[in-house]
Amino acid sequence: MTQSITIDQAAAEKQRQEMSEKKFADQPWLDPDNKPQIVIENVSKNYGGFQALQDLNLSIYKGEVFALVGSSGCGKTTMLRMLAGFLEPSAGKITIDGADMIGVPPCDRPVNMMFQSYALFPHMTVEKNVGYGIKRSGLSKQARAARVEAALDMVQMTSMATRYPHQLSGGQRQRVALARALIREPKVLLLDEPLSALDKKLREATQFELLNIQYKLGTTFIFVTHDQEEAMAMSSRIAVMDKGRIIQVGTPADIYEFPKTRLVADFVGNSNLLAGVIKEIAPDGRVTVHCPEIGMDLVVDDHGRFREMQKVWVAIHPEKIKMSAEPIEGAGLNQLPGIVWELAYLGHRTVYQIKTEQSKLITVFVENARRSTTLALRWNAPCFISWAADSAVILTE
Ligand code: ATP
């Protein structure tokens, strides 16, 4: 088959090899010589008097799987629709591969969009749905048929080519929509909640399928999701949005380990947040924070720029907290007593809510590494929790 959409295993392996040898291959945004594929500059969008996006700046590189996340109504879909060309910005500039996109209609952009609902035509078979995108491409009938065949093969739907959408499962419909979106070989694929119609297990399996296809084609994927685990699992970088602004852009690990604000910390891992005031900053960068809500001082290894008496929040992920029936020796300053207030056994882990003496609830995850039906601690059991100084971060907003 001659279509570029079909890449055989050997070619994919060669590409994988070349990529791994390239410096910055996985992190093109760190390469000073690499130009971004998509540049969003000072973009705002008003709906009547309402400002849905405010002065957005973002650069996305070729081959990235880029996630837009944030609470409902923060402007994710608006951003996606502007990239697709269904909406024009009220101010600012969008360029793709150096070309200004303002005023360029959706069909003339090197971009395609896969909608949340998949938007398949119910009266068309799978192959007709997939072929629809290249109907007016100028290709011969034969060439189109070959391209449809290649696209169906890529998403492993060849055997269902003659079925109608109502004869498919949610996951199969999703794959048809993906084939239809990719058949035009866009440089950028925009995906609005691509996996939200699937149940958890299928969603996880499909995440890998989607990534494999993306990897083989090298197409840039920009996707919107509500699911933080999905964003973490799939993306090269994540932009966290709030009220029409981007608050942080980073790799999943950056965002998880070094959130800039309480909202980001909360979005990517249900962090425990303890309000406090900076009491002391040691010359080695260790910061002592007085936290009235737990009635004690906490020590945090965070080399950010802070000042004494500054109002801050100490954020600690639940899995970074140790829990024990006895005081943990050598735990240092960040140790406090409490009782088990709530617990939920989830199989792979147990989630505990520990109530401190000041009635602050702190969430702790305990991995169930060994097979046992006995819980480490039961309801109302007195316990101690502690964490290392470099496990927490200090947030100023
Ligand atoms: P969700 O996660 O709920 O899909 P979102 O982050 O995708 O939300 P958008 O759909 O981009 O959010 O909407 C951003 C804001 O703009 C929301 O407050 C929404 O009510 C508003 N909005 C969207 N479309 C319009 C419109 N056509 N007219 C007026 N306001 C709009």
mmCIF file of N, CA and C in Angstrom, residues 186-299:
data_model
loop_
_atom_site.group_PDB
_atom_site.id
_atom_site.type_symbol
_atom_site.label_atom_id
_atom_site.label_comp_id
_atom_site.label_asym_id
_atom_site.label_seq_id
_atom_site.Cartn_x
_atom_site.Cartn_y
_atom_site.Cartn_z
ATOM 1 N N PRO A 186 -3.981 15.361 8.623
ATOM 2 C CA PRO A 186 -3.728 16.706 9.157
ATOM 3 C C PRO A 186 -2.386 16.740 9.878
ATOM 4 N N LYS A 187 -1.796 17.921 9.936
ATOM 5 C CA LYS A 187 -0.547 18.048 10.700
ATOM 6 C C LYS A 187 -0.861 18.080 12.181
ATOM 7 N N VAL A 188 -2.072 18.566 12.477
ATOM 8 C CA VAL A 188 -2.475 18.686 13.873
ATOM 9 C C VAL A 188 -3.870 18.084 14.029
ATOM 10 N N LEU A 189 -4.036 17.229 15.012
ATOM 11 C CA LEU A 189 -5.366 16.689 15.292
ATOM 12 C C LEU A 189 -5.841 17.225 16.639
ATOM 13 N N LEU A 190 -7.042 17.808 16.608
ATOM 14 C CA LEU A 190 -7.623 18.348 17.833
ATOM 15 C C LEU A 190 -8.657 17.360 18.324
ATOM 16 N N LEU A 191 -8.589 17.006 19.595
ATOM 17 C CA LEU A 191 -9.504 15.988 20.114
ATOM 18 C C LEU A 191 -10.231 16.546 21.341
ATOM 19 N N ASP A 192 -11.559 16.621 21.226
ATOM 20 C CA ASP A 192 -12.352 17.154 22.338
ATOM 21 C C ASP A 192 -12.872 15.982 23.166
ATOM 22 N N GLU A 193 -12.314 15.789 24.342
ATOM 23 C CA GLU A 193 -12.709 14.681 25.227
ATOM 24 C C GLU A 193 -12.770 13.367 24.446
ATOM 25 N N PRO A 194 -11.658 12.947 23.839
ATOM 26 C CA PRO A 194 -11.726 11.823 22.894
ATOM 27 C C PRO A 194 -12.189 10.507 23.506
ATOM 28 N N LEU A 195 -12.011 10.334 24.814
ATOM 29 C CA LEU A 195 -12.298 9.023 25.393
ATOM 30 C C LEU A 195 -13.437 9.048 26.402
ATOM 31 N N SER A 196 -14.135 10.199 26.479
ATOM 32 C CA SER A 196 -15.108 10.339 27.566
ATOM 33 C C SER A 196 -16.308 9.405 27.444
ATOM 34 N N ALA A 197 -16.581 8.914 26.215
ATOM 35 C CA ALA A 197 -17.753 8.035 26.062
ATOM 36 C C ALA A 197 -17.438 6.590 26.432
ATOM 37 N N LEU A 198 -16.190 6.306 26.770
ATOM 38 C CA LEU A 198 -15.800 4.918 27.028
ATOM 39 C C LEU A 198 -15.742 4.625 28.525
ATOM 40 N N ASP A 199 -15.985 3.343 28.885
ATOM 41 C CA ASP A 199 -15.867 3.020 30.306
ATOM 42 C C ASP A 199 -14.379 2.945 30.683
ATOM 43 N N LYS A 200 -14.109 2.905 31.993
ATOM 44 C CA LYS A 200 -12.743 3.097 32.488
ATOM 45 C C LYS A 200 -11.730 2.136 31.855
ATOM 46 N N LYS A 201 -12.094 0.869 31.789
ATOM 47 C CA LYS A 201 -11.144 -0.129 31.291
ATOM 48 C C LYS A 201 -10.827 0.091 29.805
ATOM 49 N N LEU A 202 -11.900 0.322 29.044
ATOM 50 C CA LEU A 202 -11.721 0.542 27.611
ATOM 51 C C LEU A 202 -10.954 1.850 27.373
ATOM 52 N N ARG A 203 -11.241 2.820 28.241
ATOM 53 C CA ARG A 203 -10.571 4.121 28.113
ATOM 54 C C ARG A 203 -9.057 3.943 28.271
ATOM 55 N N GLU A 204 -8.677 3.154 29.260
ATOM 56 C CA GLU A 204 -7.248 2.955 29.497
ATOM 57 C C GLU A 204 -6.586 2.227 28.332
ATOM 58 N N ALA A 205 -7.279 1.204 27.800
ATOM 59 C CA ALA A 205 -6.709 0.461 26.670
ATOM 60 C C ALA A 205 -6.612 1.378 25.452
ATOM 61 N N THR A 206 -7.658 2.201 25.254
ATOM 62 C CA THR A 206 -7.695 3.070 24.074
ATOM 63 C C THR A 206 -6.632 4.164 24.156
ATOM 64 N N GLN A 207 -6.303 4.587 25.371
ATOM 65 C CA GLN A 207 -5.235 5.589 25.534
ATOM 66 C C GLN A 207 -3.957 5.097 24.861
ATOM 67 N N PHE A 208 -3.619 3.825 25.092
ATOM 68 C CA PHE A 208 -2.396 3.273 24.504
ATOM 69 C C PHE A 208 -2.514 3.172 22.987
ATOM 70 N N GLU A 209 -3.692 2.738 22.517
ATOM 71 C CA GLU A 209 -3.904 2.634 21.066
ATOM 72 C C GLU A 209 -3.710 3.989 20.400
ATOM 73 N N LEU A 210 -4.332 4.995 21.023
ATOM 74 C CA LEU A 210 -4.264 6.356 20.485
ATOM 75 C C LEU A 210 -2.816 6.836 20.442
ATOM 76 N N LEU A 211 -2.080 6.553 21.502
ATOM 77 C CA LEU A 211 -0.679 6.981 21.561
ATOM 78 C C LEU A 211 0.172 6.247 20.539
ATOM 79 N N ASN A 212 -0.119 4.975 20.319
ATOM 80 C CA ASN A 212 0.635 4.218 19.317
ATOM 81 C C ASN A 212 0.425 4.800 17.934
ATOM 82 N N ILE A 213 -0.841 5.104 17.622
ATOM 83 C CA ILE A 213 -1.156 5.681 16.311
ATOM 84 C C ILE A 213 -0.468 7.040 16.176
ATOM 85 N N GLN A 214 -0.570 7.835 17.232
ATOM 86 C CA GLN A 214 0.064 9.159 17.213
ATOM 87 C C GLN A 214 1.559 9.026 16.981
ATOM 88 N N TYR A 215 2.161 8.071 17.645
ATOM 89 C CA TYR A 215 3.609 7.872 17.554
ATOM 90 C C TYR A 215 4.025 7.470 16.142
ATOM 91 N N LYS A 216 3.238 6.590 15.540
ATOM 92 C CA LYS A 216 3.563 6.131 14.187
ATOM 93 C C LYS A 216 3.435 7.261 13.170
ATOM 94 N N LEU A 217 2.381 8.090 13.328
ATOM 95 C CA LEU A 217 2.137 9.125 12.322
ATOM 96 C C LEU A 217 2.928 10.401 12.593
ATOM 97 N N GLY A 218 3.287 10.626 13.848
ATOM 98 C CA GLY A 218 4.007 11.856 14.204
ATOM 99 C C GLY A 218 3.120 13.094 14.182
ATOM 100 N N THR A 219 1.798 12.897 14.075
ATOM 101 C CA THR A 219 0.853 14.027 14.060
ATOM 102 C C THR A 219 0.817 14.663 15.451
ATOM 103 N N THR A 220 0.744 15.975 15.497
ATOM 104 C CA THR A 220 0.600 16.656 16.782
ATOM 105 C C THR A 220 -0.840 16.463 17.271
ATOM 106 N N PHE A 221 -1.013 16.026 18.511
ATOM 107 C CA PHE A 221 -2.352 15.871 19.083
ATOM 108 C C PHE A 221 -2.544 16.946 20.163
ATOM 109 N N ILE A 222 -3.639 17.655 20.057
ATOM 110 C CA ILE A 222 -3.984 18.579 21.142
ATOM 111 C C ILE A 222 -5.346 18.131 21.653
ATOM 112 N N PHE A 223 -5.440 17.773 22.917
ATOM 113 C CA PHE A 223 -6.719 17.240 23.376
ATOM 114 C C PHE A 223 -7.185 17.891 24.672
ATOM 115 N N VAL A 224 -8.503 17.930 24.776
ATOM 116 C CA VAL A 224 -9.151 18.484 25.966
ATOM 117 C C VAL A 224 -9.636 17.309 26.802
ATOM 118 N N THR A 225 -9.403 17.380 28.088
ATOM 119 C CA THR A 225 -9.944 16.327 28.948
ATOM 120 C C THR A 225 -10.305 16.882 30.322
ATOM 121 N N HIS A 226 -11.268 16.197 30.956
ATOM 122 C CA HIS A 226 -11.615 16.534 32.343
ATOM 123 C C HIS A 226 -10.885 15.612 33.303
ATOM 124 N N ASP A 227 -10.277 14.565 32.715
ATOM 125 C CA ASP A 227 -9.751 13.487 33.523
ATOM 126 C C ASP A 227 -8.252 13.709 33.751
ATOM 127 N N GLN A 228 -7.878 14.024 34.975
ATOM 128 C CA GLN A 228 -6.469 14.366 35.211
ATOM 129 C C GLN A 228 -5.546 13.183 34.995
ATOM 130 N N GLU A 229 -6.043 11.980 35.283
ATOM 131 C CA GLU A 229 -5.187 10.795 35.080
ATOM 132 C C GLU A 229 -4.918 10.582 33.594
ATOM 133 N N GLU A 230 -5.959 10.843 32.787
ATOM 134 C CA GLU A 230 -5.806 10.701 31.340
ATOM 135 C C GLU A 230 -4.789 11.722 30.811
ATOM 136 N N ALA A 231 -4.887 12.947 31.316
ATOM 137 C CA ALA A 231 -3.942 13.990 30.895
ATOM 138 C C ALA A 231 -2.527 13.587 31.283
ATOM 139 N N MET A 232 -2.367 13.069 32.498
ATOM 140 C CA MET A 232 -1.036 12.684 32.970
ATOM 141 C C MET A 232 -0.495 11.514 32.132
ATOM 142 N N ALA A 233 -1.363 10.547 31.838
ATOM 143 C CA ALA A 233 -0.902 9.329 31.167
ATOM 144 C C ALA A 233 -0.546 9.571 29.707
ATOM 145 N N MET A 234 -1.238 10.502 29.075
ATOM 146 C CA MET A 234 -1.099 10.598 27.621
ATOM 147 C C MET A 234 -0.185 11.701 27.121
ATOM 148 N N SER A 235 -0.033 12.784 27.913
ATOM 149 C CA SER A 235 0.530 13.964 27.260
ATOM 150 C C SER A 235 2.018 14.172 27.455
ATOM 151 N N SER A 236 2.603 14.854 26.471
ATOM 152 C CA SER A 236 3.986 15.323 26.607
ATOM 153 C C SER A 236 3.980 16.511 27.551
ATOM 154 N N ARG A 237 3.013 17.425 27.353
ATOM 155 C CA ARG A 237 2.858 18.563 28.281
ATOM 156 C C ARG A 237 1.374 18.835 28.507
ATOM 157 N N ILE A 238 1.137 19.521 29.609
ATOM 158 C CA ILE A 238 -0.236 19.855 29.995
ATOM 159 C C ILE A 238 -0.307 21.364 30.218
ATOM 160 N N ALA A 239 -1.393 21.981 29.746
ATOM 161 C CA ALA A 239 -1.657 23.379 30.129
ATOM 162 C C ALA A 239 -2.861 23.354 31.061
ATOM 163 N N VAL A 240 -2.685 23.882 32.273
ATOM 164 C CA VAL A 240 -3.808 23.952 33.211
ATOM 165 C C VAL A 240 -4.422 25.339 33.080
ATOM 166 N N MET A 241 -5.741 25.361 32.788
ATOM 167 C CA MET A 241 -6.428 26.640 32.578
ATOM 168 C C MET A 241 -7.394 26.933 33.709
ATOM 169 N N ASP A 242 -7.610 28.215 33.935
ATOM 170 C CA ASP A 242 -8.624 28.635 34.909
ATOM 171 C C ASP A 242 -9.177 29.987 34.477
ATOM 172 N N LYS A 243 -10.473 30.108 34.423
ATOM 173 C CA LYS A 243 -11.165 31.355 34.075
ATOM 174 C C LYS A 243 -10.535 32.057 32.872
ATOM 175 N N GLY A 244 -10.342 31.295 31.796
ATOM 176 C CA GLY A 244 -9.873 31.906 30.555
ATOM 177 C C GLY A 244 -8.389 32.206 30.510
ATOM 178 N N ARG A 245 -7.643 31.762 31.499
ATOM 179 C CA ARG A 245 -6.188 31.987 31.491
ATOM 180 C C ARG A 245 -5.451 30.665 31.619
ATOM 181 N N ILE A 246 -4.190 30.662 31.143
ATOM 182 C CA ILE A 246 -3.346 29.484 31.379
ATOM 183 C C ILE A 246 -2.563 29.760 32.662
ATOM 184 N N ILE A 247 -2.674 28.865 33.643
ATOM 185 C CA ILE A 247 -1.948 29.119 34.897
ATOM 186 C C ILE A 247 -0.605 28.408 34.914
ATOM 187 N N GLN A 248 -0.507 27.264 34.258
ATOM 188 C CA GLN A 248 0.780 26.562 34.256
ATOM 189 C C GLN A 248 0.861 25.641 33.049
ATOM 190 N N VAL A 249 2.047 25.598 32.454
ATOM 191 C CA VAL A 249 2.313 24.647 31.365
ATOM 192 C C VAL A 249 3.535 23.840 31.773
ATOM 193 N N GLY A 250 3.467 22.536 31.638
ATOM 194 C CA GLY A 250 4.633 21.718 31.994
ATOM 195 C C GLY A 250 4.405 20.265 31.667
ATOM 196 N N THR A 251 5.440 19.467 31.857
ATOM 197 C CA THR A 251 5.290 18.020 31.681
ATOM 198 C C THR A 251 4.399 17.517 32.817
ATOM 199 N N PRO A 252 3.816 16.322 32.656
ATOM 200 C CA PRO A 252 2.989 15.801 33.755
ATOM 201 C C PRO A 252 3.757 15.791 35.086
ATOM 202 N N ALA A 253 5.046 15.424 35.038
ATOM 203 C CA ALA A 253 5.820 15.369 36.281
ATOM 204 C C ALA A 253 6.037 16.767 36.868
ATOM 205 N N ASP A 254 6.315 17.759 36.001
ATOM 206 C CA ASP A 254 6.476 19.149 36.489
ATOM 207 C C ASP A 254 5.224 19.602 37.213
ATOM 208 N N ILE A 255 4.101 19.363 36.544
ATOM 209 C CA ILE A 255 2.825 19.852 37.073
ATOM 210 C C ILE A 255 2.502 19.138 38.390
ATOM 211 N N TYR A 256 2.807 17.858 38.429
ATOM 212 C CA TYR A 256 2.457 17.070 39.623
ATOM 213 C C TYR A 256 3.376 17.409 40.804
ATOM 214 N N GLU A 257 4.679 17.458 40.525
ATOM 215 C CA GLU A 257 5.621 17.650 41.631
ATOM 216 C C GLU A 257 5.808 19.115 41.996
ATOM 217 N N PHE A 258 5.674 20.009 41.021
ATOM 218 C CA PHE A 258 5.919 21.419 41.295
ATOM 219 C C PHE A 258 4.754 22.298 40.822
ATOM 220 N N PRO A 259 3.580 22.080 41.384
ATOM 221 C CA PRO A 259 2.447 22.928 40.981
ATOM 222 C C PRO A 259 2.705 24.372 41.415
ATOM 223 N N LYS A 260 2.211 25.308 40.583
ATOM 224 C CA LYS A 260 2.467 26.713 40.922
ATOM 225 C C LYS A 260 1.398 27.294 41.844
ATOM 226 N N THR A 261 0.186 26.773 41.738
ATOM 227 C CA THR A 261 -0.889 27.337 42.549
ATOM 228 C C THR A 261 -1.695 26.207 43.208
ATOM 229 N N ARG A 262 -2.552 26.615 44.155
ATOM 230 C CA ARG A 262 -3.398 25.631 44.843
ATOM 231 C C ARG A 262 -4.310 24.919 43.852
ATOM 232 N N LEU A 263 -4.804 25.685 42.883
ATOM 233 C CA LEU A 263 -5.719 25.077 41.910
ATOM 234 C C LEU A 263 -5.030 23.962 41.128
ATOM 235 N N VAL A 264 -3.777 24.217 40.712
ATOM 236 C CA VAL A 264 -3.038 23.193 39.955
ATOM 237 C C VAL A 264 -2.774 21.992 40.866
ATOM 238 N N ALA A 265 -2.331 22.267 42.091
ATOM 239 C CA ALA A 265 -2.022 21.182 43.034
ATOM 240 C C ALA A 265 -3.250 20.311 43.252
ATOM 241 N N ASP A 266 -4.381 20.943 43.368
ATOM 242 C CA ASP A 266 -5.606 20.210 43.625
ATOM 243 C C ASP A 266 -6.035 19.433 42.387
ATOM 244 N N PHE A 267 -5.852 20.053 41.217
ATOM 245 C CA PHE A 267 -6.314 19.406 39.988
ATOM 246 C C PHE A 267 -5.536 18.127 39.696
ATOM 247 N N VAL A 268 -4.241 18.140 39.959
ATOM 248 C CA VAL A 268 -3.433 16.987 39.561
ATOM 249 C C VAL A 268 -3.126 16.012 40.688
ATOM 250 N N GLY A 269 -3.927 15.932 41.705
ATOM 251 C CA GLY A 269 -3.607 14.880 42.662
ATOM 252 C C GLY A 269 -4.189 15.051 44.044
ATOM 253 N N ASN A 270 -5.251 15.802 44.165
ATOM 254 C CA ASN A 270 -5.932 15.960 45.448
ATOM 255 C C ASN A 270 -4.944 16.216 46.573
ATOM 256 N N SER A 271 -4.073 17.201 46.364
ATOM 257 C CA SER A 271 -3.083 17.518 47.395
ATOM 258 C C SER A 271 -3.743 17.939 48.699
ATOM 259 N N ASN A 272 -3.089 17.620 49.808
ATOM 260 C CA ASN A 272 -3.472 18.201 51.095
ATOM 261 C C ASN A 272 -2.902 19.609 51.119
ATOM 262 N N LEU A 273 -3.731 20.579 51.485
ATOM 263 C CA LEU A 273 -3.265 21.965 51.534
ATOM 264 C C LEU A 273 -3.373 22.484 52.958
ATOM 265 N N LEU A 274 -2.251 22.969 53.497
ATOM 266 C CA LEU A 274 -2.252 23.479 54.865
ATOM 267 C C LEU A 274 -1.872 24.957 54.820
ATOM 268 N N ALA A 275 -2.789 25.824 55.249
ATOM 269 C CA ALA A 275 -2.528 27.261 55.211
ATOM 270 C C ALA A 275 -1.567 27.632 56.334
ATOM 271 N N GLY A 276 -0.678 28.569 56.057
ATOM 272 C CA GLY A 276 0.269 28.977 57.095
ATOM 273 C C GLY A 276 0.963 30.279 56.777
ATOM 274 N N VAL A 277 1.945 30.596 57.617
ATOM 275 C CA VAL A 277 2.707 31.837 57.456
ATOM 276 C C VAL A 277 4.188 31.472 57.564
ATOM 277 N N ILE A 278 5.012 32.057 56.702
ATOM 278 C CA ILE A 278 6.443 31.728 56.757
ATOM 279 C C ILE A 278 7.071 32.344 58.010
ATOM 280 N N LYS A 279 7.696 31.464 58.797
ATOM 281 C CA LYS A 279 8.253 31.901 60.083
ATOM 282 C C LYS A 279 9.752 32.174 59.949
ATOM 283 N N GLU A 280 10.407 31.299 59.164
ATOM 284 C CA GLU A 280 11.857 31.423 59.072
ATOM 285 C C GLU A 280 12.344 30.830 57.756
ATOM 286 N N ILE A 281 13.360 31.487 57.173
ATOM 287 C CA ILE A 281 13.989 30.912 55.973
ATOM 288 C C ILE A 281 15.464 30.708 56.313
ATOM 289 N N ALA A 282 15.900 29.453 56.385
ATOM 290 C CA ALA A 282 17.288 29.152 56.763
ATOM 291 C C ALA A 282 18.209 29.428 55.579
ATOM 292 N N PRO A 283 19.490 29.679 55.845
ATOM 293 C CA PRO A 283 20.437 29.948 54.740
ATOM 294 C C PRO A 283 20.487 28.795 53.725
ATOM 295 N N ASP A 284 20.225 27.552 54.183
ATOM 296 C CA ASP A 284 20.271 26.428 53.226
ATOM 297 C C ASP A 284 18.962 26.287 52.442
ATOM 298 N N GLY A 285 18.033 27.226 52.610
ATOM 299 C CA GLY A 285 16.799 27.214 51.827
ATOM 300 C C GLY A 285 15.635 26.526 52.526
ATOM 301 N N ARG A 286 15.885 25.891 53.669
ATOM 302 C CA ARG A 286 14.772 25.243 54.379
ATOM 303 C C ARG A 286 13.835 26.303 54.941
ATOM 304 N N VAL A 287 12.572 26.081 54.727
ATOM 305 C CA VAL A 287 11.589 27.088 55.144
ATOM 306 C C VAL A 287 10.725 26.509 56.268
ATOM 307 N N THR A 288 10.568 27.291 57.338
ATOM 308 C CA THR A 288 9.675 26.871 58.418
ATOM 309 C C THR A 288 8.360 27.632 58.266
ATOM 310 N N VAL A 289 7.288 26.872 58.208
ATOM 311 C CA VAL A 289 5.970 27.486 58.018
ATOM 312 C C VAL A 289 5.123 27.185 59.253
ATOM 313 N N HIS A 290 4.576 28.230 59.858
ATOM 314 C CA HIS A 290 3.670 27.991 60.990
ATOM 315 C C HIS A 290 2.260 27.766 60.442
ATOM 316 N N CYS A 291 1.677 26.605 60.803
ATOM 317 C CA CYS A 291 0.351 26.244 60.287
ATOM 318 C C CYS A 291 -0.645 26.165 61.447
ATOM 319 N N PRO A 292 -1.397 27.233 61.693
ATOM 320 C CA PRO A 292 -2.336 27.226 62.829
ATOM 321 C C PRO A 292 -3.371 26.106 62.729
ATOM 322 N N GLU A 293 -3.760 25.710 61.515
ATOM 323 C CA GLU A 293 -4.841 24.706 61.423
ATOM 324 C C GLU A 293 -4.413 23.318 61.869
ATOM 325 N N ILE A 294 -3.096 23.088 62.004
ATOM 326 C CA ILE A 294 -2.667 21.843 62.643
ATOM 327 C C ILE A 294 -1.856 22.147 63.908
ATOM 328 N N GLY A 295 -1.784 23.418 64.265
ATOM 329 C CA GLY A 295 -1.159 23.843 65.527
ATOM 330 C C GLY A 295 0.321 23.533 65.610
ATOM 331 N N MET A 296 1.030 23.579 64.491
ATOM 332 C CA MET A 296 2.469 23.305 64.568
ATOM 333 C C MET A 296 3.230 23.938 63.405
ATOM 334 N N ASP A 297 4.574 23.872 63.526
ATOM 335 C CA ASP A 297 5.430 24.371 62.450
ATOM 336 C C ASP A 297 5.795 23.206 61.533
ATOM 337 N N LEU A 298 5.856 23.484 60.236
ATOM 338 C CA LEU A 298 6.288 22.464 59.270
ATOM 339 C C LEU A 298 7.585 22.936 58.617
ATOM 340 N N VAL A 299 8.441 21.983 58.288
ATOM 341 C CA VAL A 299 9.686 22.334 57.604
ATOM 342 C C VAL A 299 9.598 21.842 56.164
#
